[in-house]
Structure formats: structure tokens, C-alpha cells
């Protein structure tokens, strides 16, 4: 199979690349300085940071592997899977790849009985976020309908300073790919009901058994210094976000912008009669790379990255986006 989102990223380039949803990578040497003396209780550090309590916890090679293992472990317990758009393409295509009937529902709470709800929280690309209260409400509905949820939480640390990923009938996945973007190394983890995590571990033993000791120590160093990483990230995002929000205000009649908290991405929907793909292709001609909404299951909008480039590149790229939207909107009048 082919993931169009990744094909787009691999086959295009631009002077101002605002297509990434991650951060400027942290150098492993910097991680080593954060870590201080090595610690052997990596799972304990991660579990404490995410409020896992007595939930199951396992290391995975990345969030997408965690999502894959979770859906594979749960598919015999359900009749279908449900997704909501806009949503990250690998999440949308995963259930059908694993042989499940996949439904697009209009709201997160509209999933059918005996199904797996698969979502990103915060949402990629909009940043829409279910807090602990809403997750508690979702937990009640999942149990009532005999359903489960796989929650890709890779952006959670951008919005929630103290996430508590401990709910029944849910599996939460995340990794060092976004908030903790690290140069040349990635590791993830999954938190959920112990029996589900046990089944996931069994599947992992078939395709990617450990050890992951080195990765675990790096992950523990990053997670154990979450506030230092947060300060670093905000130092990058803040200036870029300010420029993006100023443009959104100046062009408020010509573009709708969805942006939440301290996220490293924004979803911009120009009101000029063009699809997301058409906007993205026009911007490529002008030296700016973004991700079109079609790769999130919608026909309009572009995702713009705010965390993977320095202020000079972001400012120049966003200026091109502003100029294009102004021209496009004036033609559409």
C-alpha cells in the first residue's frame, strides 16, 4: 500500500519547508546532558510522567507501531472501526489494512457499538483536544457500547502539562517524534489495559522483538526533563506562532485558521475556491511546502508547521502564504 502523505513529503521540497509537524531535532549530546547519571527505571519514569498507574506500559519503535499493535490486538473483539476527519492518513487507513470495516463518523462520540474508535488527540491537523473530563465521558460510552479507543497522543505534551493517560477500554500511544523530536533516534510507548498491552506485546514479538534498552534510556532522559524540553520547544514555536496568528487576524475574511494551545502545527483554510491540493501546489511554485488537506481526508485546507524551522524561515514562508491568500481571495470575489 502507499501512504500519500509520506509520498508527498518524500517527493517534494522547497526553500521554505513548513510541512513538518515536529520540532527542530534535539541533538543526542544535548539529551545526554539533560539525563545526567543514567537510570535503569525507564518504564517507571515514563509511567509516572503520564499517570499510567497500574495500567500496562510497553515500549514500541514509534507511535504508528503502537497504533498498529493496538488495532491488531483489538480487532477480534469488535465488528468495525470508526475515524473522524480531518485525521492523519496513517490512522485513517490502518483499520482497513488490518481487515476491519472502517466508518467515518461525524463526531468522536458517534462511534457504533462493538467498534474501535481511532483518533489523534490532540488532533492532527486541527489541534482539537479532549481533556481529562472529556476522555472520562468517552470512557463511559466505550464501556457502555462494548467498544475500545486507540488514542494517538503524540502531541499531548504540547497542550497538557501533566497528562494522565489512565482510562479503561483505551490504549494511548506516543513517542519522541514530535514534542521530544530527537536527531537520529526514535522510541515510543503505549499505555492501556494490562490485558490489551499483553496482547500487543505478543504481536510485537512476532515482528519487532526487543531489546530497546538504549532507546529507553534516551526516552527516560527526555520525559524526565519534560519542562526543559517544553521551554526549548516554546522558544521555537512562540515567534512563529505570533507571525501566523497576526496573518490570520489580518486576513480573517479570507482564511479560517484552526490552532490550539502551543501546538507545532496550524490548519489554514483559505476562502478562495481552491482545494487544499491546489493551494499546496501553488505554494510549491512559490517556494513554500505545506501538507494539503486531502491527506487528512478533507478537500480544503493546508497544514502548516511551526516548530521545525527557525523564525527567519517561518517568517519568510508565512509571508509567501499571506501574499498568495490575498491574491487568491481577490480573484475569488
Short mmCIF file of C-alpha atoms in Angstrom, two decimals:
data_model
loop_
_atom_site.label_atom_id
_atom_site.label_comp_id
_atom_site.label_asym_id
_atom_site.label_seq_id
_atom_site.Cartn_x
_atom_site.Cartn_y
_atom_site.Cartn_z
CA UNK A 1 0.00 0.00 0.00
CA UNK A 2 1.02 3.64 -0.35
CA UNK A 3 0.59 6.48 2.16
CA UNK A 4 0.02 9.59 0.07
CA UNK A 5 1.08 11.91 2.90
CA UNK A 6 4.53 10.32 3.04
CA UNK A 7 4.87 10.23 -0.75
CA UNK A 8 4.16 13.97 -0.76
CA UNK A 9 6.86 14.62 1.85
CA UNK A 10 9.43 12.41 0.11
CA UNK A 11 8.90 13.65 -3.43
CA UNK A 12 8.68 17.40 -2.87
CA UNK A 13 10.97 20.01 -1.42
CA UNK A 14 11.01 23.78 -1.15
CA UNK A 15 13.14 26.65 0.07
CA UNK A 16 10.71 27.26 2.93
CA UNK A 17 9.67 23.85 4.21
CA UNK A 18 6.71 24.23 6.58
CA UNK A 19 5.45 20.67 6.05
CA UNK A 20 6.82 19.03 9.20
CA UNK A 21 4.69 18.61 12.31
CA UNK A 22 7.66 18.05 14.62
CA UNK A 23 10.32 20.23 16.20
CA UNK A 24 13.87 21.16 15.27
CA UNK A 25 15.59 17.96 16.45
CA UNK A 26 17.37 17.75 19.78
CA UNK A 27 20.96 16.56 19.44
CA UNK A 28 21.65 13.27 21.30
CA UNK A 29 24.51 15.00 23.09
CA UNK A 30 22.06 17.55 24.46
CA UNK A 31 19.86 14.68 25.66
CA UNK A 32 22.86 13.16 27.41
CA UNK A 33 23.48 16.42 29.26
CA UNK A 34 19.84 16.50 30.35
CA UNK A 35 20.00 12.94 31.57
CA UNK A 36 22.92 13.25 33.95
CA UNK A 37 23.61 9.88 35.55
CA UNK A 38 21.95 7.01 33.60
CA UNK A 39 18.89 5.47 35.23
CA UNK A 40 17.62 1.95 34.71
CA UNK A 41 13.93 2.54 35.54
CA UNK A 42 12.93 3.98 32.15
CA UNK A 43 9.44 2.47 32.18
CA UNK A 44 8.86 3.79 35.69
CA UNK A 45 9.88 7.32 34.68
CA UNK A 46 7.60 7.24 31.63
CA UNK A 47 4.71 5.67 33.55
CA UNK A 48 4.90 8.29 36.31
CA UNK A 49 5.05 11.15 33.80
CA UNK A 50 1.86 10.00 32.08
CA UNK A 51 -0.08 8.85 35.13
CA UNK A 52 -0.14 5.24 33.98
CA UNK A 53 -0.70 3.92 37.50
CA UNK A 54 -1.36 0.19 37.32
CA UNK A 55 -2.09 0.33 33.59
CA UNK A 56 0.01 -1.71 31.20
CA UNK A 57 3.00 0.02 29.60
CA UNK A 58 5.27 -1.13 26.79
CA UNK A 59 7.96 0.36 24.59
CA UNK A 60 7.42 0.47 20.82
CA UNK A 61 9.52 1.74 17.93
CA UNK A 62 7.18 4.66 17.30
CA UNK A 63 3.60 5.85 17.67
CA UNK A 64 2.48 4.26 14.42
CA UNK A 65 3.81 0.88 15.51
CA UNK A 66 1.89 1.33 18.76
CA UNK A 67 -1.29 2.13 16.84
CA UNK A 68 -0.78 -0.89 14.58
CA UNK A 69 -0.23 -3.26 17.51
CA UNK A 70 -3.24 -1.89 19.39
CA UNK A 71 -5.66 -2.27 16.48
CA UNK A 72 -4.23 -5.71 15.69
CA UNK A 73 -4.73 -6.79 19.31
CA UNK A 74 -8.30 -5.47 19.46
CA UNK A 75 -9.68 -6.38 16.05
CA UNK A 76 -11.03 -9.80 17.10
CA UNK A 77 -13.11 -8.11 19.82
CA UNK A 78 -15.02 -5.73 17.52
CA UNK A 79 -17.04 -5.58 14.31
CA UNK A 80 -15.78 -2.30 12.84
CA UNK A 81 -13.56 0.74 13.31
CA UNK A 82 -14.50 4.41 13.38
CA UNK A 83 -12.47 7.50 12.47
CA UNK A 84 -13.30 11.20 12.31
CA UNK A 85 -11.98 13.62 9.67
CA UNK A 86 -9.83 15.57 9.35
CA UNK A 87 -7.41 12.93 10.59
CA UNK A 88 -3.83 11.85 9.96
CA UNK A 89 -3.75 9.49 6.97
CA UNK A 90 -1.94 6.52 8.63
CA UNK A 91 -4.69 6.48 11.27
CA UNK A 92 -7.47 6.56 8.66
CA UNK A 93 -6.10 3.71 6.53
CA UNK A 94 -4.94 1.43 9.36
CA UNK A 95 -8.23 -0.37 10.13
CA UNK A 96 -8.97 -1.38 6.54
CA UNK A 97 -5.37 -2.57 6.12
CA UNK A 98 -5.96 -4.89 9.08
CA UNK A 99 -9.21 -6.18 7.59
CA UNK A 100 -11.69 -4.13 9.61
CA UNK A 101 -14.72 -2.39 8.15
CA UNK A 102 -13.91 1.31 8.56
CA UNK A 103 -16.52 4.03 9.10
CA UNK A 104 -16.10 7.81 9.00
CA UNK A 105 -18.30 9.30 11.73
CA UNK A 106 -19.30 12.92 12.15
CA UNK A 107 -18.30 13.21 15.79
CA UNK A 108 -15.95 11.40 18.15
CA UNK A 109 -18.92 10.24 20.23
CA UNK A 110 -20.82 8.84 17.23
CA UNK A 111 -18.88 5.56 17.05
CA UNK A 112 -21.01 2.38 16.79
CA UNK A 113 -21.23 -0.44 19.32
CA UNK A 114 -18.50 -3.10 19.22
CA UNK A 115 -16.06 -0.88 17.37
CA UNK A 116 -12.59 0.62 17.73
CA UNK A 117 -12.51 4.41 17.69
CA UNK A 118 -9.11 5.50 16.33
CA UNK A 119 -8.21 9.15 16.84
CA UNK A 120 -5.34 11.55 17.35
CA UNK A 121 -5.69 13.64 20.50
CA UNK A 122 -4.73 16.44 20.05
CA UNK A 123 -5.98 16.12 16.51
CA UNK A 124 -3.57 16.20 13.60
CA UNK A 125 -4.06 18.66 11.83
CA UNK A 126 -6.52 20.88 13.81
CA UNK A 127 -5.25 20.56 17.38
CA UNK A 128 -8.74 19.73 18.69
CA UNK A 129 -8.16 18.31 22.18
CA UNK A 130 -10.18 16.08 24.50
CA UNK A 131 -9.14 16.89 28.07
CA UNK A 132 -9.37 14.50 31.02
CA UNK A 133 -13.04 15.28 31.60
CA UNK A 134 -13.98 14.53 28.01
CA UNK A 135 -11.85 11.39 27.99
CA UNK A 136 -13.73 10.27 31.09
CA UNK A 137 -17.01 10.78 29.25
CA UNK A 138 -15.61 8.82 26.31
CA UNK A 139 -14.57 6.01 28.66
CA UNK A 140 -18.16 5.67 29.90
CA UNK A 141 -19.52 5.49 26.35
CA UNK A 142 -16.89 2.98 25.25
CA UNK A 143 -17.75 0.64 28.11
CA UNK A 144 -21.49 1.07 27.54
CA UNK A 145 -21.19 0.16 23.85
CA UNK A 146 -18.63 -2.62 24.23
CA UNK A 147 -16.12 -0.60 22.25
CA UNK A 148 -12.49 0.49 22.52
CA UNK A 149 -10.38 3.51 21.57
CA UNK A 150 -6.85 3.78 20.27
CA UNK A 151 -5.70 7.32 21.02
CA UNK A 152 -2.62 8.61 19.20
CA UNK A 153 -1.35 11.08 21.81
CA UNK A 154 1.85 12.16 20.11
CA UNK A 155 1.03 15.88 20.52
CA UNK A 156 -0.39 15.69 24.06
CA UNK A 157 2.61 17.29 25.78
CA UNK A 158 2.20 20.47 23.72
CA UNK A 159 -1.19 21.10 25.34
CA UNK A 160 -1.35 19.17 28.62
CA UNK A 161 1.44 19.84 31.13
CA UNK A 162 0.53 16.80 33.24
CA UNK A 163 -1.31 14.23 31.09
CA UNK A 164 -3.00 11.32 32.86
CA UNK A 165 -3.45 8.52 30.33
CA UNK A 166 -5.29 6.04 32.51
CA UNK A 167 -8.73 5.02 31.24
CA UNK A 168 -10.44 1.69 30.67
CA UNK A 169 -11.03 0.36 27.15
CA UNK A 170 -8.40 2.74 25.76
CA UNK A 171 -4.84 2.45 24.53
CA UNK A 172 -2.73 5.61 24.36
CA UNK A 173 0.32 5.80 22.12
CA UNK A 174 3.05 8.39 21.80
CA UNK A 175 6.76 8.72 21.04
CA UNK A 176 9.75 11.02 20.79
CA UNK A 177 8.78 12.10 17.25
CA UNK A 178 7.11 15.46 17.99
CA UNK A 179 7.43 17.09 21.41
CA UNK A 180 10.68 15.22 22.04
CA UNK A 181 11.95 15.18 18.43
CA UNK A 182 15.44 13.69 18.63
CA UNK A 183 18.06 13.58 15.91
CA UNK A 184 18.62 10.07 14.55
CA UNK A 185 16.72 8.13 17.20
CA UNK A 186 13.07 7.42 17.94
CA UNK A 187 11.24 5.41 20.56
CA UNK A 188 7.60 5.25 21.59
CA UNK A 189 5.40 3.79 24.28
CA UNK A 190 1.86 2.52 24.68
CA UNK A 191 -0.28 2.74 27.83
CA UNK A 192 -3.52 0.84 28.33
CA UNK A 193 -5.42 -2.00 29.95
CA UNK A 194 -2.83 -4.61 31.00
CA UNK A 195 -4.51 -7.42 29.04
CA UNK A 196 -4.52 -5.36 25.84
CA UNK A 197 -0.89 -4.37 26.33
CA UNK A 198 -0.04 -8.04 26.91
CA UNK A 199 -1.67 -8.96 23.59
CA UNK A 200 0.16 -6.11 21.86
CA UNK A 201 3.47 -7.33 23.28
CA UNK A 202 2.81 -10.80 21.89
CA UNK A 203 2.24 -9.38 18.42
CA UNK A 204 5.37 -7.23 18.72
CA UNK A 205 7.38 -10.37 19.50
CA UNK A 206 6.42 -11.66 16.04
CA UNK A 207 7.67 -8.66 14.11
CA UNK A 208 9.96 -6.42 16.18
CA UNK A 209 11.13 -8.01 19.43
CA UNK A 210 13.48 -6.05 21.71
CA UNK A 211 15.79 -5.17 23.24
CA UNK A 212 15.27 -1.39 23.25
CA UNK A 213 17.49 -0.53 26.19
CA UNK A 214 19.39 2.36 24.58
CA UNK A 215 16.21 3.93 23.20
CA UNK A 216 14.51 3.55 26.57
CA UNK A 217 17.27 5.45 28.37
CA UNK A 218 17.07 8.32 25.90
CA UNK A 219 13.28 8.41 26.25
CA UNK A 220 13.54 8.46 30.04
CA UNK A 221 16.05 11.32 29.86
CA UNK A 222 13.69 13.39 27.72
CA UNK A 223 10.49 12.58 29.60
CA UNK A 224 12.22 13.08 32.95
CA UNK A 225 13.16 16.60 31.81
CA UNK A 226 9.85 17.45 30.17
CA UNK A 227 9.76 21.07 31.37
CA UNK A 228 13.23 21.79 29.99
CA UNK A 229 12.14 20.32 26.65
CA UNK A 230 8.92 22.36 26.80
CA UNK A 231 10.82 25.60 27.34
CA UNK A 232 13.07 24.79 24.38
CA UNK A 233 10.08 24.00 22.17
CA UNK A 234 8.15 27.14 23.13
CA UNK A 235 11.20 29.24 22.40
CA UNK A 236 11.00 27.96 18.81
CA UNK A 237 7.21 27.92 18.40
CA UNK A 238 6.33 31.23 20.04
CA UNK A 239 7.76 33.58 17.45
CA UNK A 240 6.47 31.52 14.53
CA UNK A 241 3.01 31.26 16.11
CA UNK A 242 2.87 35.02 16.66
CA UNK A 243 3.52 35.65 12.97
CA UNK A 244 0.93 33.06 11.92
CA UNK A 245 -1.76 34.48 14.23
CA UNK A 246 -1.06 38.02 13.06
CA UNK A 247 -1.53 36.92 9.46
CA UNK A 248 -4.72 35.07 10.43
CA UNK A 249 -6.06 38.27 12.00
CA UNK A 250 -5.10 40.46 9.05
CA UNK A 251 -6.72 38.00 6.61
CA UNK A 252 -9.66 36.99 8.82
CA UNK A 253 -12.14 37.50 5.97
CA UNK A 254 -10.03 35.38 3.60
CA UNK A 255 -8.80 32.46 5.72
CA UNK A 256 -10.01 30.30 8.60
CA UNK A 257 -7.27 29.12 10.95
CA UNK A 258 -7.59 26.28 13.44
CA UNK A 259 -4.90 26.48 16.11
CA UNK A 260 -4.84 25.26 19.72
CA UNK A 261 -2.54 25.86 22.69
CA UNK A 262 1.17 25.56 21.96
CA UNK A 263 0.83 23.15 19.05
CA UNK A 264 3.59 22.99 16.42
CA UNK A 265 1.00 22.93 13.60
CA UNK A 266 -1.88 25.06 12.36
CA UNK A 267 -4.60 24.18 9.86
CA UNK A 268 -5.33 27.04 7.46
CA UNK A 269 -8.35 27.08 5.13
CA UNK A 270 -8.15 29.88 2.55
CA UNK A 271 -11.55 31.08 1.32
CA UNK A 272 -10.67 31.37 -2.34
CA UNK A 273 -12.35 28.45 -4.08
CA UNK A 274 -9.29 26.19 -4.31
CA UNK A 275 -8.81 22.73 -2.86
CA UNK A 276 -6.09 22.05 -0.34
CA UNK A 277 -4.04 20.28 -3.01
CA UNK A 278 -4.38 23.22 -5.41
CA UNK A 279 -3.27 25.65 -2.72
CA UNK A 280 -0.31 23.43 -1.74
CA UNK A 281 0.81 23.06 -5.36
CA UNK A 282 0.61 26.80 -5.98
CA UNK A 283 2.65 27.45 -2.84
CA UNK A 284 5.28 24.94 -4.02
CA UNK A 285 5.74 27.04 -7.14
CA UNK A 286 6.48 29.98 -4.84
CA UNK A 287 8.98 28.07 -2.72
CA UNK A 288 6.81 27.03 0.24
CA UNK A 289 5.98 23.45 1.18
CA UNK A 290 2.93 22.57 3.31
CA UNK A 291 0.67 19.50 3.53
CA UNK A 292 -2.69 19.57 1.68
CA UNK A 293 -5.92 18.74 3.48
CA UNK A 294 -6.61 15.82 1.15
CA UNK A 295 -4.07 13.78 3.13
CA UNK A 296 -6.25 14.29 6.20
CA UNK A 297 -9.44 13.19 4.45
CA UNK A 298 -10.81 16.67 3.63
CA UNK A 299 -10.85 18.61 0.39
CA UNK A 300 -9.81 22.00 1.70
CA UNK A 301 -7.08 23.45 3.88
CA UNK A 302 -3.34 23.12 4.39
CA UNK A 303 -1.35 22.08 7.44
CA UNK A 304 1.43 24.50 8.30
CA UNK A 305 4.34 23.52 10.56
CA UNK A 306 5.55 25.99 13.19
CA UNK A 307 8.12 24.00 15.15
CA UNK A 308 10.62 22.51 12.72
CA UNK A 309 12.09 25.74 11.32
CA UNK A 310 13.71 28.82 12.78
CA UNK A 311 12.00 32.19 12.90
CA UNK A 312 13.57 33.55 9.71
CA UNK A 313 12.39 30.63 7.58
CA UNK A 314 8.92 30.62 9.15
CA UNK A 315 8.51 34.36 8.67
CA UNK A 316 9.54 34.19 5.01
CA UNK A 317 7.34 31.17 4.29
CA UNK A 318 4.32 32.62 6.07
CA UNK A 319 4.77 35.89 4.16
CA UNK A 320 4.51 33.94 0.90
CA UNK A 321 1.38 32.17 2.18
CA UNK A 322 -0.15 35.53 3.12
CA UNK A 323 0.62 37.02 -0.29
CA UNK A 324 -0.88 34.02 -2.07
CA UNK A 325 -4.08 34.05 0.02
CA UNK A 326 -4.53 37.78 -0.64
CA UNK A 327 -4.16 37.24 -4.40
CA UNK A 328 -6.36 34.16 -4.43
CA UNK A 329 -9.11 35.76 -2.35
CA UNK A 330 -9.17 38.89 -4.54
CA UNK A 331 -9.68 36.74 -7.65
CA UNK A 332 -12.45 34.82 -5.90
CA UNK A 333 -14.53 37.93 -5.07
#
